[in-house]
Amino acid sequence: MQQTTGIQAHAAVERPLHSFQTDDPRLRPIADKVLAGERLSGDDALALYASHDILAVGWLANHVRERMHGHKTFFNVNRHINHTNVCVAYCRLCAFGRKKDAPGAYTMALEQAFETAASGYSEAVTEFHIVGGLHPDLTWQYYLDLIAGLKQRFPQVHLKAFTMVEIAFLAKRAKLSIRDTLVALKEAGVDSLPGGGAEIFNERVRHIICDHKIDGSQWLETARIAHELGLKSNATMLYGHIENDEDRVDHLIKLRTLQDETGGFQTFIPLAFHPDNTPLSHLPWTTGFTDIKQIAVSRLVLDNFAHVKAYWQMLTPKIAQISLRFGADDLDGTVIEEKIYHDAGAETPQGMRRQDLMRLITEAGREPVERDTLYRPVTRTETTFTVAV
Ligand code: SF4
């Protein structure tokens, strides 16, 4: 049965005069589906990955992106807070987590976390993105106090806190169900959840890259419960390590299936693997071709996700900018102090100013829209902002 896509046309963008062209015959039936607004199958997704006609794949993704958002391109003014890098999971994909007594290990006292939250920027932030390691000793109360303390000090700032992996870990520490853990965190002030920790759902791959994390079905189940409780989240996929195209397609389709059920995902963020300083450092970095194709395939397969983000920190600002013509409609934000991918060798700046993000967007011929975490437009003066609700 043919299924039409869940998110329908948005903006009036004048359609380009040129029509779809390809030298890859596998893409023709896929183009017919995309132009008719029909859902792509797993086999279609595999054909997209297999194609070297990046311009044709990108044309299709751009068509969908413009159908949904016109030229609008979203970004936010946010600050990352990584309260600890101490972690008991020892994922092979990771250069950030440390043993408690290892060089470079740190854990912020609550006051330190509040000071960090207030520092490093001159324009009011609309979001704190809060993720950290799975610390063996931090108490459940620490997390509640961290969130409540941030909410009390910065009531206007949206708290996007704790990956599904952290939620499952906290539930164990609190001796609560996942649902009750999320309820307590929501009551303390968590407004939504980031999308990290999904990596690749396939168990063979997960066993090698992050065998101490919750498995793929637990990640999805935690997201489902969060969505049921009214907490929106994002979703990620870490690509460019030992996974194959089938693993990527399986990952995307599992996310799409859950999104059909809950509608709770806001944004999909493909994350390029950074191998430096990880136990997988023998693997090569992703290439621009792979990065751009991943953005495009994500946009085409995830027809029920409103947004696909080109996370400039991982892709580099240059590739992220190009991605705005290959399916992406969001660049993430100012970030201010990125630690996780810089420990893994990222050479991008640790933060970017609002005007630099806007320049990347306008030079790509797009219309910059500052958003809050829930994609409501933000208007601002130098030190204050208003969210259109
Ligand atoms: S990826 Fe996350 S859970 Fe895994 S070791 Fe790093 S910080 Fe810990």
PDB file of N, CA, C and O and ligand atoms in Angstrom, residues 85 87-91 93-97 132-134 165 199 210 213, ligand 1:
ATOM      1  N   ASN A  85      32.411  14.538  32.942  1.00  0.00           N
ATOM      2  CA  ASN A  85      32.840  13.613  31.882  1.00  0.00           C
ATOM      3  C   ASN A  85      33.190  12.251  32.475  1.00  0.00           C
ATOM      4  O   ASN A  85      33.718  11.386  31.773  1.00  0.00           O
ATOM      5  N   CYS A  87      32.477   8.633  33.499  1.00  0.00           N
ATOM      6  CA  CYS A  87      31.483   7.732  32.907  1.00  0.00           C
ATOM      7  C   CYS A  87      31.893   6.288  33.105  1.00  0.00           C
ATOM      8  O   CYS A  87      33.074   5.949  32.967  1.00  0.00           O
ATOM      9  N   VAL A  88      30.925   5.469  33.399  1.00  0.00           N
ATOM     10  CA  VAL A  88      31.205   4.042  33.607  1.00  0.00           C
ATOM     11  C   VAL A  88      30.951   3.205  32.357  1.00  0.00           C
ATOM     12  O   VAL A  88      31.098   1.982  32.398  1.00  0.00           O
ATOM     13  N   ALA A  89      30.592   3.844  31.272  1.00  0.00           N
ATOM     14  CA  ALA A  89      30.188   3.032  30.103  1.00  0.00           C
ATOM     15  C   ALA A  89      31.361   2.646  29.191  1.00  0.00           C
ATOM     16  O   ALA A  89      31.301   1.628  28.517  1.00  0.00           O
ATOM     17  N   TYR A  90      32.411   3.436  29.124  1.00  0.00           N
ATOM     18  CA  TYR A  90      33.591   3.121  28.311  1.00  0.00           C
ATOM     19  C   TYR A  90      33.250   2.752  26.869  1.00  0.00           C
ATOM     20  O   TYR A  90      33.754   1.753  26.337  1.00  0.00           O
ATOM     21  N   CYS A  91      32.399   3.523  26.254  1.00  0.00           N
ATOM     22  CA  CYS A  91      32.037   3.233  24.851  1.00  0.00           C
ATOM     23  C   CYS A  91      33.267   3.412  23.959  1.00  0.00           C
ATOM     24  O   CYS A  91      34.003   4.394  24.089  1.00  0.00           O
ATOM     25  N   LEU A  93      33.279   4.304  21.013  1.00  0.00           N
ATOM     26  CA  LEU A  93      33.086   5.447  20.109  1.00  0.00           C
ATOM     27  C   LEU A  93      33.477   6.770  20.751  1.00  0.00           C
ATOM     28  O   LEU A  93      33.479   7.802  20.098  1.00  0.00           O
ATOM     29  N   CYS A  94      33.828   6.754  22.024  1.00  0.00           N
ATOM     30  CA  CYS A  94      33.843   7.994  22.810  1.00  0.00           C
ATOM     31  C   CYS A  94      35.246   8.454  23.214  1.00  0.00           C
ATOM     32  O   CYS A  94      36.069   7.644  23.643  1.00  0.00           O
ATOM     33  N   ALA A  95      35.505   9.752  23.070  1.00  0.00           N
ATOM     34  CA  ALA A  95      36.751  10.338  23.567  1.00  0.00           C
ATOM     35  C   ALA A  95      36.477  11.253  24.754  1.00  0.00           C
ATOM     36  O   ALA A  95      37.396  11.874  25.278  1.00  0.00           O
ATOM     37  N   PHE A  96      35.243  11.348  25.170  1.00  0.00           N
ATOM     38  CA  PHE A  96      34.845  12.306  26.198  1.00  0.00           C
ATOM     39  C   PHE A  96      34.845  11.665  27.600  1.00  0.00           C
ATOM     40  O   PHE A  96      35.384  12.227  28.553  1.00  0.00           O
ATOM     41  N   GLY A  97      34.258  10.484  27.712  1.00  0.00           N
ATOM     42  CA  GLY A  97      34.122   9.841  29.022  1.00  0.00           C
ATOM     43  C   GLY A  97      35.471   9.448  29.626  1.00  0.00           C
ATOM     44  O   GLY A  97      36.400   9.080  28.914  1.00  0.00           O
ATOM     45  N   GLY A 132      25.936  14.657  30.004  1.00  0.00           N
ATOM     46  CA  GLY A 132      27.191  14.312  30.675  1.00  0.00           C
ATOM     47  C   GLY A 132      27.404  12.811  30.691  1.00  0.00           C
ATOM     48  O   GLY A 132      26.615  12.039  30.136  1.00  0.00           O
ATOM     49  N   GLY A 133      28.490  12.402  31.359  1.00  0.00           N
ATOM     50  CA  GLY A 133      28.800  10.980  31.490  1.00  0.00           C
ATOM     51  C   GLY A 133      27.890  10.307  32.512  1.00  0.00           C
ATOM     52  O   GLY A 133      27.116  10.968  33.222  1.00  0.00           O
ATOM     53  N   LEU A 134      28.009   8.968  32.579  1.00  0.00           N
ATOM     54  CA  LEU A 134      27.224   8.188  33.544  1.00  0.00           C
ATOM     55  C   LEU A 134      28.092   8.036  34.789  1.00  0.00           C
ATOM     56  O   LEU A 134      28.898   7.107  34.896  1.00  0.00           O
ATOM     57  N   VAL A 165      19.994   7.505  27.206  1.00  0.00           N
ATOM     58  CA  VAL A 165      20.957   6.662  27.923  1.00  0.00           C
ATOM     59  C   VAL A 165      21.116   7.166  29.359  1.00  0.00           C
ATOM     60  O   VAL A 165      21.122   6.378  30.321  1.00  0.00           O
ATOM     61  N   GLU A 199      23.115   6.335  18.594  1.00  0.00           N
ATOM     62  CA  GLU A 199      24.231   5.749  17.826  1.00  0.00           C
ATOM     63  C   GLU A 199      23.691   5.012  16.604  1.00  0.00           C
ATOM     64  O   GLU A 199      23.163   5.609  15.712  1.00  0.00           O
ATOM     65  N   CYS A 210      29.518   0.442  21.577  1.00  0.00           N
ATOM     66  CA  CYS A 210      29.028   0.964  22.868  1.00  0.00           C
ATOM     67  C   CYS A 210      28.280  -0.126  23.640  1.00  0.00           C
ATOM     68  O   CYS A 210      27.100   0.020  23.953  1.00  0.00           O
ATOM     69  N   LYS A 213      26.007   0.461  26.851  1.00  0.00           N
ATOM     70  CA  LYS A 213      24.837   1.350  26.800  1.00  0.00           C
ATOM     71  C   LYS A 213      23.553   0.538  26.727  1.00  0.00           C
ATOM     72  O   LYS A 213      23.588  -0.627  26.355  1.00  0.00           O
TER      73      LYS A 213
HETATM   74  S1  SF4 B   1      29.429   8.000  24.791  1.00  0.00           S
HETATM   75 FE1  SF4 B   1      28.393   8.709  26.662  1.00  0.00          FE
HETATM   76  S2  SF4 B   1      27.917   6.822  27.767  1.00  0.00           S
HETATM   77 FE2  SF4 B   1      29.505   6.293  26.270  1.00  0.00          FE
HETATM   78  S3  SF4 B   1      31.475   6.554  27.369  1.00  0.00           S
HETATM   79 FE3  SF4 B   1      31.029   8.488  26.321  1.00  0.00          FE
HETATM   80  S4  SF4 B   1      30.015   9.720  27.869  1.00  0.00           S
HETATM   81 FE4  SF4 B   1      29.883   7.588  28.561  1.00  0.00          FE
END
